[in-house]
Amino acid sequence: MEEASMKANLVSARKPARRVLIGSFIALTSLLAACGNDKIDSRASVETEAPMSNETATDAPQRIISLSPTHTEILYAIGAGDQVIAVDSMSNYPAESAAVLTEISAYEPNVEAISALEPDLVVIGDDFSGLAERLTAIGIKSWVSPAPLTLDEAYQQIDDLGQVVGHADEAMSVTQKMKDDITGIVSGIEAPATPVSYYHELDDTYYTVTSNTFIGSIYELFGMRNIADVTEGDTDYPQLSAEFIVSQDPNLIFLADVNCCGATAEKVAARPGWSGLAAVVSGNVVSLDDDIASRWGPRLVDYVQLVADGLSAFVKSQG
């Protein structure tokens, strides 16, 4: 718990929200580990006050606030963008959401600011602050949907949100296309007989994920081996040491800290002892868009494609 608390309190002048996000993941997983659980259960959410049946166009909420970048992307993708009156400070996609961008924080939400906008539904991701209960106390409906653990859960969240906001058919179309696209991407890659090892970097202090996480499940689609799995610690978001990473010598390095921390293949190669890593020598350091790698909505297809491209490039580099 101490390490998690310290990480959560690290604030970078470059991207403070990124530090809070990673700190929140680590704090929550450490808390659950202390209680005897080794992964986040996305189904253990605060009970929603939102209707769960399929809403008609007239009954569906018309003044929606989204406090989750992932769900903001979903709302626009399923055709509910016109119903969104405000989004949190980190919801920067799609471009249309800029018209309703606010300074409301998804991690430390201001109930008064939310209430002043007179929403008829507030969409919440991981409810770290107990926001749903506070909104219920003042008569505002909310829909809570924590981060998924699997692709099936991600698809289900999109379908469920579509029902809640009156766009069930559109949501089902989105998820079906996602399923078809991802199946096509995975089947188009012939993975090597020996699992390809990888390191997924969350930030420049070497925080990463294990295969028990949603991110880890994406790499498992391709039969890849996560070097963090051998740590066997009490969190699925461990902080590795540079020495450990070098000792594991991963075939592929995926950088999900390009936007937040300015990570590049060149900077990775310049780290002490890293120039001889297999991934660096063979040019298999893959830069990811931080948002795409951490928002598990419609752009999951893009993430899977980036992983597939990285794996394909590795296979080619091996002759």
Short mmCIF file of N, CA, C and O in Angstrom, two decimals, residues 213-293:
data_model
loop_
_atom_site.label_atom_id
_atom_site.label_comp_id
_atom_site.label_asym_id
_atom_site.label_seq_id
_atom_site.Cartn_x
_atom_site.Cartn_y
_atom_site.Cartn_z
N THR A 213 -4.43 -8.40 -16.51
CA THR A 213 -5.12 -7.15 -16.82
C THR A 213 -5.76 -7.21 -18.20
O THR A 213 -5.47 -8.09 -19.01
N PHE A 214 -6.60 -6.21 -18.46
CA PHE A 214 -7.21 -6.12 -19.79
C PHE A 214 -6.13 -5.96 -20.86
O PHE A 214 -6.16 -6.59 -21.91
N ILE A 215 -5.17 -5.07 -20.58
CA ILE A 215 -4.08 -4.84 -21.54
C ILE A 215 -3.36 -6.15 -21.83
O ILE A 215 -3.08 -6.49 -22.98
N GLY A 216 -3.07 -6.90 -20.77
CA GLY A 216 -2.40 -8.18 -20.95
C GLY A 216 -3.20 -9.14 -21.81
O GLY A 216 -2.63 -9.93 -22.58
N SER A 217 -4.52 -9.07 -21.70
CA SER A 217 -5.36 -9.99 -22.48
C SER A 217 -5.27 -9.71 -23.98
O SER A 217 -5.46 -10.63 -24.79
N ILE A 218 -4.98 -8.48 -24.34
CA ILE A 218 -4.84 -8.15 -25.76
C ILE A 218 -3.61 -8.84 -26.35
O ILE A 218 -3.66 -9.43 -27.43
N TYR A 219 -2.51 -8.81 -25.62
CA TYR A 219 -1.30 -9.49 -26.09
C TYR A 219 -1.48 -11.00 -26.11
O TYR A 219 -0.91 -11.70 -26.97
N GLU A 220 -2.28 -11.51 -25.20
CA GLU A 220 -2.52 -12.96 -25.16
C GLU A 220 -3.28 -13.45 -26.38
O GLU A 220 -3.23 -14.62 -26.72
N LEU A 221 -4.01 -12.54 -27.04
CA LEU A 221 -4.70 -12.91 -28.28
C LEU A 221 -3.71 -13.46 -29.30
O LEU A 221 -4.05 -14.29 -30.14
N PHE A 222 -2.47 -12.98 -29.21
CA PHE A 222 -1.43 -13.38 -30.15
C PHE A 222 -0.43 -14.38 -29.54
O PHE A 222 0.60 -14.67 -30.13
N GLY A 223 -0.77 -14.91 -28.36
CA GLY A 223 0.08 -15.90 -27.72
C GLY A 223 1.41 -15.36 -27.23
O GLY A 223 2.38 -16.10 -27.09
N MET A 224 1.46 -14.06 -26.92
CA MET A 224 2.71 -13.44 -26.49
C MET A 224 2.95 -13.65 -24.99
O MET A 224 2.01 -13.88 -24.22
N ARG A 225 4.22 -13.54 -24.60
CA ARG A 225 4.60 -13.78 -23.20
C ARG A 225 5.01 -12.47 -22.53
O ARG A 225 5.90 -11.76 -23.02
N ASN A 226 4.36 -12.16 -21.41
CA ASN A 226 4.59 -10.92 -20.68
C ASN A 226 5.73 -11.13 -19.67
O ASN A 226 5.64 -11.99 -18.79
N ILE A 227 6.80 -10.34 -19.78
CA ILE A 227 7.93 -10.52 -18.86
C ILE A 227 7.55 -10.18 -17.42
O ILE A 227 8.20 -10.64 -16.47
N ALA A 228 6.49 -9.39 -17.22
CA ALA A 228 6.10 -8.99 -15.86
C ALA A 228 5.43 -10.11 -15.09
O ALA A 228 5.32 -10.05 -13.87
N ASP A 229 4.98 -11.15 -15.79
CA ASP A 229 4.27 -12.23 -15.12
C ASP A 229 5.13 -12.98 -14.12
O ASP A 229 4.62 -13.57 -13.17
N VAL A 230 6.43 -12.99 -14.32
CA VAL A 230 7.30 -13.74 -13.42
C VAL A 230 7.57 -13.01 -12.11
O VAL A 230 8.19 -13.56 -11.20
N THR A 231 7.09 -11.76 -12.00
CA THR A 231 7.33 -11.02 -10.76
C THR A 231 6.52 -11.57 -9.60
O THR A 231 6.92 -11.48 -8.44
N GLU A 232 5.33 -12.10 -9.88
CA GLU A 232 4.47 -12.73 -8.86
C GLU A 232 4.31 -11.84 -7.64
O GLU A 232 4.38 -12.29 -6.50
N GLY A 233 4.06 -10.57 -7.88
CA GLY A 233 3.85 -9.64 -6.78
C GLY A 233 2.40 -9.57 -6.34
O GLY A 233 1.59 -10.42 -6.72
N ASP A 234 2.06 -8.55 -5.54
CA ASP A 234 0.70 -8.43 -5.02
C ASP A 234 -0.12 -7.43 -5.82
O ASP A 234 -1.18 -6.98 -5.38
N THR A 235 0.34 -7.05 -7.00
CA THR A 235 -0.41 -6.14 -7.85
C THR A 235 -0.23 -6.54 -9.30
O THR A 235 0.82 -7.10 -9.68
N ASP A 236 -1.22 -6.28 -10.09
CA ASP A 236 -1.13 -6.54 -11.52
C ASP A 236 -0.62 -5.33 -12.28
O ASP A 236 -0.60 -5.33 -13.51
N TYR A 237 -0.22 -4.29 -11.53
CA TYR A 237 0.41 -3.11 -12.12
C TYR A 237 1.75 -2.88 -11.43
O TYR A 237 1.96 -1.89 -10.74
N PRO A 238 2.69 -3.82 -11.59
CA PRO A 238 3.97 -3.73 -10.87
C PRO A 238 4.91 -2.67 -11.45
O PRO A 238 4.82 -2.32 -12.63
N GLN A 239 5.78 -2.20 -10.60
CA GLN A 239 6.87 -1.33 -11.04
C GLN A 239 8.12 -2.19 -11.16
O GLN A 239 8.59 -2.74 -10.17
N LEU A 240 8.63 -2.30 -12.36
CA LEU A 240 9.82 -3.10 -12.58
C LEU A 240 11.07 -2.25 -12.43
O LEU A 240 10.99 -1.02 -12.47
N SER A 241 12.19 -2.88 -12.29
CA SER A 241 13.46 -2.16 -12.27
C SER A 241 14.06 -2.25 -13.67
O SER A 241 13.79 -3.18 -14.43
N ALA A 242 14.90 -1.28 -13.98
CA ALA A 242 15.57 -1.29 -15.28
C ALA A 242 16.41 -2.56 -15.41
O ALA A 242 16.47 -3.18 -16.49
N GLU A 243 17.03 -2.96 -14.30
CA GLU A 243 17.87 -4.15 -14.31
C GLU A 243 17.06 -5.41 -14.62
O GLU A 243 17.52 -6.30 -15.36
N PHE A 244 15.86 -5.48 -14.06
CA PHE A 244 15.01 -6.65 -14.31
C PHE A 244 14.63 -6.72 -15.79
O PHE A 244 14.66 -7.79 -16.41
N ILE A 245 14.24 -5.59 -16.35
CA ILE A 245 13.84 -5.56 -17.76
C ILE A 245 15.00 -5.99 -18.65
O ILE A 245 14.84 -6.78 -19.58
N VAL A 246 16.19 -5.48 -18.34
CA VAL A 246 17.37 -5.87 -19.11
C VAL A 246 17.63 -7.37 -18.98
O VAL A 246 17.95 -8.05 -19.97
N SER A 247 17.46 -7.91 -17.79
CA SER A 247 17.71 -9.33 -17.58
C SER A 247 16.72 -10.21 -18.35
O SER A 247 17.05 -11.31 -18.76
N GLN A 248 15.51 -9.70 -18.54
CA GLN A 248 14.48 -10.46 -19.26
C GLN A 248 14.64 -10.34 -20.77
O GLN A 248 14.14 -11.18 -21.52
N ASP A 249 15.31 -9.27 -21.23
CA ASP A 249 15.62 -9.08 -22.65
C ASP A 249 14.41 -9.35 -23.56
O ASP A 249 14.44 -10.28 -24.39
N PRO A 250 13.33 -8.56 -23.44
CA PRO A 250 12.13 -8.82 -24.24
C PRO A 250 12.36 -8.68 -25.74
O PRO A 250 13.15 -7.85 -26.18
N ASN A 251 11.62 -9.50 -26.50
CA ASN A 251 11.69 -9.41 -27.96
C ASN A 251 11.07 -8.12 -28.49
O ASN A 251 11.50 -7.58 -29.51
N LEU A 252 10.03 -7.66 -27.78
CA LEU A 252 9.30 -6.47 -28.19
C LEU A 252 9.08 -5.56 -27.00
O LEU A 252 8.83 -6.03 -25.88
N ILE A 253 9.18 -4.26 -27.24
CA ILE A 253 8.87 -3.26 -26.21
C ILE A 253 7.76 -2.37 -26.76
O ILE A 253 7.88 -1.82 -27.87
N PHE A 254 6.67 -2.25 -26.01
CA PHE A 254 5.56 -1.39 -26.40
C PHE A 254 5.53 -0.18 -25.47
O PHE A 254 5.39 -0.33 -24.25
N LEU A 255 5.64 1.00 -26.03
CA LEU A 255 5.67 2.23 -25.25
C LEU A 255 4.29 2.88 -25.23
O LEU A 255 3.84 3.45 -26.23
N ALA A 256 3.62 2.81 -24.08
CA ALA A 256 2.33 3.46 -23.92
C ALA A 256 2.50 4.74 -23.11
O ALA A 256 1.58 5.19 -22.43
N ASP A 257 3.69 5.33 -23.19
CA ASP A 257 3.98 6.58 -22.47
C ASP A 257 4.60 7.61 -23.42
O ASP A 257 5.42 8.43 -23.03
N VAL A 258 4.17 7.56 -24.65
CA VAL A 258 4.67 8.50 -25.67
C VAL A 258 4.14 9.90 -25.42
O VAL A 258 4.89 10.88 -25.41
N ASN A 259 2.83 10.01 -25.21
CA ASN A 259 2.21 11.33 -25.01
C ASN A 259 2.53 11.89 -23.63
O ASN A 259 2.86 13.07 -23.48
N CYS A 260 2.43 11.05 -22.62
CA CYS A 260 2.61 11.52 -21.25
C CYS A 260 4.04 11.87 -20.92
O CYS A 260 4.34 12.84 -20.23
N CYS A 261 4.98 11.05 -21.41
CA CYS A 261 6.35 11.12 -20.92
C CYS A 261 7.39 11.31 -22.02
O CYS A 261 8.59 11.29 -21.74
N GLY A 262 6.93 11.43 -23.26
CA GLY A 262 7.85 11.67 -24.36
C GLY A 262 8.74 10.50 -24.69
O GLY A 262 9.84 10.67 -25.24
N ALA A 263 8.31 9.29 -24.39
CA ALA A 263 9.11 8.11 -24.68
C ALA A 263 9.26 7.90 -26.18
O ALA A 263 8.30 8.07 -26.94
N THR A 264 10.44 7.52 -26.60
CA THR A 264 10.73 7.19 -27.99
C THR A 264 11.69 6.02 -28.04
O THR A 264 12.35 5.69 -27.04
N ALA A 265 11.79 5.40 -29.20
CA ALA A 265 12.73 4.29 -29.37
C ALA A 265 14.16 4.76 -29.12
O ALA A 265 14.98 4.03 -28.54
N GLU A 266 14.46 5.99 -29.55
CA GLU A 266 15.80 6.54 -29.37
C GLU A 266 16.12 6.73 -27.89
O GLU A 266 17.24 6.42 -27.43
N LYS A 267 15.17 7.23 -27.14
CA LYS A 267 15.38 7.43 -25.71
C LYS A 267 15.53 6.09 -24.98
O LYS A 267 16.30 5.97 -24.03
N VAL A 268 14.77 5.11 -25.42
CA VAL A 268 14.88 3.78 -24.82
C VAL A 268 16.27 3.21 -25.06
O VAL A 268 16.91 2.66 -24.15
N ALA A 269 16.77 3.36 -26.27
CA ALA A 269 18.10 2.85 -26.60
C ALA A 269 19.19 3.54 -25.80
O ALA A 269 20.25 2.95 -25.54
N ALA A 270 18.92 4.80 -25.38
CA ALA A 270 19.92 5.57 -24.63
C ALA A 270 19.92 5.27 -23.15
O ALA A 270 20.82 5.72 -22.42
N ARG A 271 18.96 4.50 -22.65
CA ARG A 271 18.93 4.15 -21.24
C ARG A 271 20.11 3.24 -20.91
O ARG A 271 20.47 2.37 -21.72
N PRO A 272 20.72 3.43 -19.76
CA PRO A 272 21.89 2.62 -19.40
C PRO A 272 21.62 1.12 -19.48
O PRO A 272 20.69 0.62 -18.85
N GLY A 273 22.40 0.43 -20.30
CA GLY A 273 22.28 -1.02 -20.43
C GLY A 273 21.23 -1.49 -21.41
O GLY A 273 21.12 -2.70 -21.67
N TRP A 274 20.44 -0.57 -21.98
CA TRP A 274 19.34 -0.98 -22.84
C TRP A 274 19.74 -1.10 -24.31
O TRP A 274 19.00 -1.68 -25.10
N SER A 275 20.85 -0.55 -24.70
CA SER A 275 21.22 -0.53 -26.12
C SER A 275 21.41 -1.93 -26.69
O SER A 275 21.27 -2.14 -27.91
N GLY A 276 21.71 -2.90 -25.83
CA GLY A 276 21.92 -4.26 -26.29
C GLY A 276 20.71 -5.15 -26.22
O GLY A 276 20.78 -6.34 -26.57
N LEU A 277 19.57 -4.60 -25.79
CA LEU A 277 18.35 -5.40 -25.71
C LEU A 277 17.94 -5.88 -27.10
O LEU A 277 18.07 -5.16 -28.09
N ALA A 278 17.39 -7.09 -27.16
CA ALA A 278 16.99 -7.66 -28.45
C ALA A 278 16.01 -6.75 -29.18
O ALA A 278 16.12 -6.56 -30.40
N ALA A 279 15.04 -6.19 -28.45
CA ALA A 279 14.03 -5.33 -29.08
C ALA A 279 14.66 -4.07 -29.66
O ALA A 279 14.24 -3.59 -30.72
N VAL A 280 15.67 -3.54 -28.98
CA VAL A 280 16.33 -2.33 -29.45
C VAL A 280 17.21 -2.63 -30.65
O VAL A 280 17.17 -1.94 -31.68
N VAL A 281 18.00 -3.68 -30.56
CA VAL A 281 18.91 -4.05 -31.64
C VAL A 281 18.16 -4.35 -32.94
O VAL A 281 18.59 -3.96 -34.03
N SER A 282 17.02 -5.05 -32.82
CA SER A 282 16.25 -5.44 -34.01
C SER A 282 15.26 -4.38 -34.46
O SER A 282 14.53 -4.58 -35.44
N GLY A 283 15.19 -3.26 -33.72
CA GLY A 283 14.27 -2.18 -34.09
C GLY A 283 12.82 -2.48 -33.77
O GLY A 283 11.91 -1.99 -34.46
N ASN A 284 12.60 -3.29 -32.75
CA ASN A 284 11.23 -3.68 -32.40
C ASN A 284 10.75 -3.00 -31.12
O ASN A 284 10.25 -3.64 -30.19
N VAL A 285 10.91 -1.68 -31.08
CA VAL A 285 10.34 -0.84 -30.02
C VAL A 285 9.16 -0.11 -30.65
O VAL A 285 9.33 0.67 -31.59
N VAL A 286 7.96 -0.40 -30.15
CA VAL A 286 6.74 0.08 -30.77
C VAL A 286 6.14 1.24 -29.97
O VAL A 286 5.87 1.10 -28.77
N SER A 287 5.93 2.35 -30.62
CA SER A 287 5.29 3.51 -29.98
C SER A 287 3.78 3.40 -30.11
O SER A 287 3.25 3.21 -31.21
N LEU A 288 3.08 3.51 -28.99
CA LEU A 288 1.62 3.46 -28.96
C LEU A 288 1.06 4.82 -28.59
O LEU A 288 1.68 5.57 -27.84
N ASP A 289 -0.11 5.14 -29.09
CA ASP A 289 -0.83 6.31 -28.61
C ASP A 289 -1.37 5.98 -27.23
O ASP A 289 -2.13 5.02 -27.06
N ASP A 290 -0.98 6.76 -26.22
CA ASP A 290 -1.38 6.47 -24.83
C ASP A 290 -2.89 6.28 -24.70
O ASP A 290 -3.37 5.39 -24.00
N ASP A 291 -3.65 7.16 -25.36
CA ASP A 291 -5.11 7.12 -25.23
C ASP A 291 -5.68 5.84 -25.82
O ASP A 291 -6.55 5.19 -25.21
N ILE A 292 -5.21 5.47 -26.99
CA ILE A 292 -5.72 4.25 -27.63
C ILE A 292 -5.41 3.02 -26.78
O ILE A 292 -6.23 2.10 -26.67
N ALA A 293 -4.24 3.02 -26.13
CA ALA A 293 -3.83 1.87 -25.33
C ALA A 293 -4.52 1.81 -23.97
O ALA A 293 -4.44 0.80 -23.28
#
